Coordinates of C-alpha atoms and ligand atoms in Angstrom, one line a residue:
M1 CA -25.4 -25.5 51.4
N2 CA -23.5 -23.0 49.2
G3 CA -22.5 -21.1 52.3
T4 CA -21.5 -24.3 54.2
I5 CA -19.3 -25.5 51.3
A6 CA -17.7 -22.1 50.8
A7 CA -16.8 -21.9 54.5
L8 CA -15.2 -25.3 54.4
L9 CA -13.2 -24.3 51.3
R10 CA -12.0 -21.2 53.2
D11 CA -11.0 -23.3 56.1
F12 CA -9.0 -25.5 53.7
A13 CA -7.4 -22.5 52.2
A14 CA -6.3 -21.2 55.6
I15 CA -4.2 -24.2 56.4
Q16 CA -2.5 -24.6 53.0
K17 CA 1.3 -24.3 53.0
S18 CA 1.6 -23.1 49.5
K19 CA 0.3 -19.7 48.5
Q20 CA -0.9 -21.1 45.2
S21 CA -3.2 -23.7 46.7
M22 CA -4.4 -21.2 49.3
W23 CA -5.5 -18.9 46.5
G24 CA -7.0 -21.8 44.6
Y25 CA -9.3 -22.8 47.4
K26 CA -10.1 -19.1 48.2
R27 CA -11.1 -18.7 44.5
A28 CA -13.2 -21.8 44.7
A29 CA -15.0 -20.6 47.8
A30 CA -15.8 -17.2 46.1
A31 CA -17.1 -19.1 43.0
I32 CA -19.5 -21.1 45.2
L33 CA -20.7 -18.0 47.1
A34 CA -21.4 -16.3 43.7
L35 CA -23.4 -19.2 42.3
E36 CA -26.9 -18.1 41.4
E37 CA -28.4 -21.6 42.0
P38 CA -28.1 -24.1 44.9
I39 CA -25.0 -26.3 44.3
E40 CA -27.2 -29.4 44.6
S41 CA -28.7 -28.5 41.2
L42 CA -25.3 -28.8 39.5
V43 CA -24.8 -32.5 40.3
Q44 CA -25.2 -34.5 37.2
P45 CA -27.1 -37.9 36.9
D46 CA -23.7 -39.8 37.1
G47 CA -23.0 -38.1 40.5
T48 CA -20.3 -35.8 39.2
L49 CA -20.3 -32.1 39.4
R50 CA -21.0 -29.9 36.3
K51 CA -18.1 -27.8 35.4
I52 CA -17.9 -24.5 37.4
P53 CA -15.3 -21.9 36.5
N54 CA -12.5 -21.6 39.2
I55 CA -13.4 -25.0 40.8
G56 CA -10.6 -27.5 40.4
P57 CA -10.7 -31.3 40.9
S58 CA -9.7 -31.2 44.6
S59 CA -12.3 -28.5 45.4
S60 CA -14.9 -30.7 43.5
R61 CA -14.0 -33.6 45.8
V62 CA -14.7 -31.5 48.9
I63 CA -18.0 -30.3 47.4
L64 CA -19.2 -33.9 46.6
E65 CA -18.1 -35.1 50.1
V66 CA -20.2 -32.4 51.7
L67 CA -23.2 -33.1 49.5
Q68 CA -23.0 -36.8 50.3
T69 CA -22.2 -36.7 54.0
G70 CA -23.0 -33.1 55.2
T71 CA -19.3 -32.5 56.0
S72 CA -15.8 -33.0 54.5
P73 CA -13.7 -35.7 56.1
T74 CA -10.8 -34.5 53.9
V75 CA -10.9 -30.9 55.2
E76 CA -11.6 -31.9 58.8
R77 CA -8.7 -34.4 58.8
A78 CA -6.4 -31.8 57.3
I79 CA -7.4 -29.2 60.0
A80 CA -6.8 -31.7 62.8
E81 CA -3.3 -32.5 61.4
S82 CA -2.4 -28.9 60.8
G83 CA -2.5 -28.0 64.5
Q84 CA -4.5 -24.9 63.6
S85 CA -7.9 -26.0 64.9
T86 CA -8.2 -23.1 67.4
D87 CA -7.6 -20.5 64.7
I88 CA -10.1 -22.3 62.3
E89 CA -12.7 -22.3 65.1
R90 CA -12.3 -18.6 65.5
R91 CA -12.7 -18.0 61.8
R92 CA -15.8 -20.1 61.8
D93 CA -17.4 -17.9 64.4
L94 CA -16.9 -14.9 62.0
R95 CA -19.1 -16.2 59.2
G96 CA -22.5 -15.9 60.9
H97 CA -25.4 -14.4 58.9
F98 CA -23.6 -14.0 55.6
L99 CA -25.7 -14.7 52.5
S100 CA -24.5 -16.5 49.4
R101 CA -25.7 -15.1 46.0
S102 CA -28.1 -18.0 45.7
Q103 CA -29.7 -17.0 49.1
V104 CA -29.9 -13.4 47.9
L105 CA -31.9 -14.4 44.9
A106 CA -34.0 -16.7 47.0
A107 CA -34.9 -13.7 49.3
F108 CA -36.1 -11.8 46.2
R109 CA -38.3 -14.8 45.1
N110 CA -39.8 -15.3 48.6
R111 CA -43.2 -13.6 48.5
Q112 CA -43.7 -14.1 52.2
L113 CA -41.1 -11.5 52.9
V114 CA -42.4 -7.9 53.2
G115 CA -39.2 -5.8 52.7
P116 CA -38.2 -3.7 49.7
R117 CA -38.1 -5.3 46.2
L118 CA -35.6 -4.5 43.5
D119 CA -38.2 -2.4 41.8
D120 CA -38.6 -0.2 44.8
Y121 CA -34.9 0.7 44.8
N122 CA -34.2 4.1 43.2
G123 CA -30.4 4.5 43.8
D124 CA -27.3 3.6 45.7
L125 CA -25.7 5.8 48.3
Q126 CA -22.2 4.4 48.9
M127 CA -19.7 3.8 46.2
H128 CA -16.1 4.7 45.2
S129 CA -14.8 6.2 42.0
T130 CA -11.4 6.8 40.4
W131 CA -11.1 9.8 42.6
S132 CA -10.2 7.5 45.5
D133 CA -9.7 3.7 45.4
G134 CA -12.4 2.8 42.8
S135 CA -12.0 2.0 39.1
Q136 CA -15.3 3.6 37.9
S137 CA -15.4 7.1 36.5
L138 CA -18.2 9.5 37.5
E139 CA -19.8 9.1 34.1
D140 CA -19.5 5.3 34.3
I141 CA -21.6 5.5 37.5
V142 CA -24.3 7.6 35.8
L143 CA -24.5 5.3 32.8
A144 CA -24.4 2.1 34.9
G145 CA -27.0 3.6 37.3
I146 CA -29.4 4.5 34.4
E147 CA -29.0 0.9 33.1
R148 CA -29.9 -0.5 36.5
G149 CA -33.0 1.7 36.5
Y150 CA -31.8 4.1 39.2
Q151 CA -32.6 7.8 39.5
F152 CA -29.6 8.8 41.6
C153 CA -26.3 7.6 43.1
G154 CA -24.2 9.0 45.9
V155 CA -20.5 9.2 45.1
T156 CA -18.8 8.6 48.4
D157 CA -15.0 8.5 47.9
H158 CA -12.9 8.1 51.0
S159 CA -12.0 11.3 53.0
Y160 CA -8.5 12.7 53.2
G161 CA -8.1 11.1 56.7
L162 CA -7.7 7.7 55.0
P163 CA -4.7 8.1 52.7
I164 CA -4.3 4.3 52.5
A165 CA -7.6 4.2 50.5
G166 CA -6.5 7.2 48.3
G167 CA -8.7 9.6 50.3
V168 CA -9.5 12.8 48.4
S169 CA -8.2 16.2 49.5
M170 CA -10.6 19.2 49.8
E171 CA -9.1 20.6 46.6
E172 CA -9.7 17.4 44.8
L173 CA -13.3 17.3 46.1
E174 CA -13.8 20.8 44.7
Q175 CA -12.8 19.6 41.3
Q176 CA -14.9 16.5 41.7
H177 CA -17.9 18.7 42.5
R178 CA -17.4 20.7 39.3
E179 CA -17.4 17.4 37.3
I180 CA -20.6 16.3 39.2
D181 CA -22.3 19.6 38.4
A182 CA -21.4 19.2 34.7
L183 CA -22.8 15.6 34.7
N184 CA -25.9 16.7 36.5
R185 CA -26.5 19.3 33.8
K186 CA -25.8 16.7 31.0
Y187 CA -28.2 14.1 32.5
R188 CA -30.8 16.5 33.9
R189 CA -34.2 14.9 34.6
K190 CA -32.7 11.5 33.9
F191 CA -30.2 11.1 36.7
R192 CA -28.8 12.9 39.8
L193 CA -25.3 12.3 41.1
I194 CA -25.1 13.3 44.8
K195 CA -21.9 14.9 46.2
G196 CA -20.9 12.6 49.0
I197 CA -18.0 11.4 51.1
E198 CA -17.2 8.3 53.2
A199 CA -15.7 9.8 56.3
N200 CA -13.8 7.8 58.8
I201 CA -15.0 7.4 62.4
R202 CA -12.0 7.8 64.7
A203 CA -11.5 5.8 67.9
D204 CA -13.1 8.6 69.9
G205 CA -16.2 8.7 67.7
S206 CA -15.3 12.0 66.0
V207 CA -15.4 12.1 62.2
D208 CA -12.1 12.9 60.4
M209 CA -13.3 16.1 58.7
Q210 CA -14.0 19.6 60.0
P211 CA -17.7 20.8 60.3
D212 CA -17.3 23.4 57.6
E213 CA -15.9 20.7 55.3
L214 CA -18.8 18.3 56.0
A215 CA -21.1 21.2 55.2
R216 CA -19.8 21.3 51.6
L217 CA -21.1 17.9 50.9
E218 CA -24.7 16.8 50.2
L219 CA -24.2 13.3 51.7
V220 CA -21.9 12.1 54.5
V221 CA -21.5 8.4 55.2
A222 CA -19.5 8.0 58.4
A223 CA -18.0 4.6 58.8
P224 CA -15.4 2.9 61.1
H225 CA -12.2 1.8 59.3
S226 CA -9.7 1.9 62.2
A227 CA -9.6 0.5 65.8
L228 CA -11.7 -2.4 64.6
R229 CA -10.0 -5.1 66.6
V230 CA -10.4 -3.5 70.0
A231 CA -12.4 -5.8 72.3
T232 CA -13.7 -3.0 74.6
D233 CA -17.2 -1.6 74.3
Q234 CA -17.5 1.0 71.5
T235 CA -21.1 2.3 72.3
T236 CA -20.0 5.8 73.1
R237 CA -17.9 6.0 69.9
M238 CA -20.8 4.9 67.7
V239 CA -23.4 7.1 69.4
T240 CA -21.0 10.1 69.1
A241 CA -20.7 9.4 65.4
V242 CA -24.4 9.4 64.7
Q243 CA -24.9 12.5 66.8
T244 CA -22.4 14.4 64.7
K245 CA -24.0 17.2 62.7
G246 CA -23.8 16.7 59.0
V247 CA -23.7 12.9 59.2
H248 CA -26.5 11.1 57.2
I249 CA -25.6 7.5 57.2
L250 CA -23.8 5.2 59.6
G251 CA -21.8 3.1 57.1
H252 CA -20.9 -0.6 57.6
P253 CA -21.5 0.0 61.3
R254 CA -19.6 -3.0 62.6
G255 CA -16.7 -3.0 60.3
R256 CA -16.8 -6.8 60.3
M257 CA -15.0 -8.9 57.6
Y258 CA -16.1 -12.4 56.4
G259 CA -14.1 -15.0 58.3
S260 CA -11.5 -12.6 59.6
R261 CA -12.8 -9.8 61.7
P262 CA -15.8 -9.4 64.1
G263 CA -15.6 -5.6 64.1
V264 CA -16.9 -3.2 66.7
T265 CA -18.5 -4.4 69.9
A266 CA -21.3 -2.1 71.1
D267 CA -24.7 -2.0 72.7
W268 CA -26.4 -1.7 69.4
N269 CA -29.9 -1.0 70.8
Q270 CA -28.4 2.2 72.3
V271 CA -26.7 3.1 69.0
F272 CA -29.9 2.4 67.0
A273 CA -32.0 4.5 69.4
A274 CA -29.5 7.4 69.0
A275 CA -29.6 7.1 65.2
T276 CA -33.4 7.2 65.2
K277 CA -33.4 10.2 67.4
A278 CA -30.8 12.0 65.2
N279 CA -32.7 10.9 62.0
V280 CA -29.5 9.1 60.7
A281 CA -29.9 6.0 58.6
I282 CA -28.2 2.7 59.5
E283 CA -26.5 1.2 56.5
I284 CA -26.7 -2.4 55.3
D285 CA -23.5 -2.6 53.2
G286 CA -23.9 -5.2 50.5
D287 CA -20.3 -5.9 49.8
P288 CA -20.3 -9.8 50.0
S289 CA -17.4 -9.8 52.4
R290 CA -19.0 -7.2 54.7
Q291 CA -22.8 -7.7 54.7
D292 CA -22.8 -5.2 57.5
I293 CA -25.2 -4.9 59.4
D294 CA -26.8 -8.3 58.7
Y295 CA -30.5 -9.2 58.8
D296 CA -30.3 -10.5 62.3
L297 CA -29.0 -7.2 63.8
A298 CA -31.1 -5.2 61.3
K299 CA -34.3 -6.6 63.0
R300 CA -33.2 -4.8 66.1
A301 CA -32.7 -1.6 64.1
V302 CA -36.3 -2.1 62.7
D303 CA -37.6 -2.3 66.3
A304 CA -35.7 0.8 67.2
G305 CA -37.5 2.7 64.5
C306 CA -34.3 3.4 62.3
L307 CA -34.1 4.6 58.8
F308 CA -32.0 2.4 56.5
A309 CA -29.6 2.9 53.6
L310 CA -29.0 -0.2 51.4
D311 CA -25.8 0.3 49.6
S312 CA -23.3 -1.6 47.3
D313 CA -20.0 0.0 48.5
A314 CA -19.0 -0.7 44.9
H315 CA -15.5 0.1 43.6
S316 CA -16.4 -0.8 40.0
T317 CA -19.6 -0.8 38.0
G318 CA -19.7 -4.6 38.1
E319 CA -20.0 -4.3 41.9
L320 CA -23.1 -2.1 41.8
R321 CA -25.1 -5.3 42.0
Y322 CA -23.8 -5.8 45.6
A323 CA -26.8 -3.5 46.5
E324 CA -28.9 -6.6 45.9
T325 CA -27.2 -8.3 48.8
A326 CA -28.1 -5.4 51.0
I327 CA -31.7 -5.4 49.8
A328 CA -31.9 -9.2 50.5
H329 CA -30.8 -8.6 54.1
A330 CA -33.4 -5.9 54.5
R331 CA -36.1 -8.3 53.2
L332 CA -35.0 -11.0 55.6
A333 CA -35.1 -8.4 58.5
G334 CA -38.6 -7.2 57.4
V335 CA -37.4 -3.6 57.0
P336 CA -40.5 -1.5 55.9
T337 CA -39.8 -0.1 52.4
E338 CA -41.0 3.3 53.6
R339 CA -38.0 3.4 55.9
V340 CA -35.4 2.8 53.2
V341 CA -34.0 6.1 52.0
N342 CA -32.9 4.6 48.7
C343 CA -36.5 3.8 47.9
W344 CA -37.6 7.5 48.3
P345 CA -38.1 9.7 45.3
T346 CA -35.1 11.9 44.5
E347 CA -36.7 15.1 45.9
R348 CA -37.6 13.6 49.2
L349 CA -34.2 12.1 49.5
L350 CA -32.5 15.4 48.8
E351 CA -34.8 17.1 51.3
W352 CA -33.8 14.6 54.0
L353 CA -30.1 15.1 53.2
R354 CA -30.4 18.9 53.4
S355 CA -32.2 18.6 56.8
R356 CA -29.1 17.1 58.4
S357 CA -26.5 19.2 56.6
G358 CA -24.7 22.1 58.2
Ligands
LIG1 ZN1 -15.8 2.0 54.2

């Protein structure tokens, strides 16, 4: 229900004429998706809604309509009158298999699911620091990681091929590695920072760094950030990426975006088979607007024998909990814990990383 209501609020946002009300409904949708409990439990005995931050009176009206009738006549009427029904339909198709926070927590409580539990999770392998477009320093990551009970984190700032995301130059990477070495000495036996990068997969499947540059890193997440709206089949592109020496993880494989972008079209069975053969992990990116790949597609990666990386893609320490969204998808897909590289002990993880490095 939280997901249904958030989707309707996003539809309502999309047809607003004023920017202010568009943002108002978008904020309300985000607040519903972030709720820890089902929205039904916030209805008071007198039928009104308990106060929720960022939910104004007109959003509350939509919510109560949906709770009472299963839909919102207010939103549906406004869509019909806006003349944007086709665009709204297209957006609705792009919200499949996204989990609300309340569904994430339900997946942890569900004992019938066999996948990894929070306790099994030893560290996060995709995140961004102040060295690219993140707001967390390297030491912030160590401290927040320790607080979450992790033993390691991979720092994967954007590569220089992505200047729009503040990609790091090779010189900057060298400085960053010195800082990581110092932190690893300081927190020895408590925590291990892993020298990583998030490289971009170009349209032809090549990665935007030279082989000798990839070899200087302990962890390479290769992910598509461009050519994401092409409708043609991208199987060869994705297979080429996973076969690239030095690549460890295929990051947010589809490049989809909640309600706005379907991402890459490919024969995923073929991509997953190639990843298994290359010993490359398929990522479940837990950023709420990505959730990429989702539990439905992940079931096929399970059948193909893939390894998995469950990552937050955090840009701040507060976003590290996005890893929980990824773990929930893995549980819903029945990913065996043994196949989740984040659940391995540090030494075993490092060994796997070395085995694929140049
Ligand atoms: Zn990315």
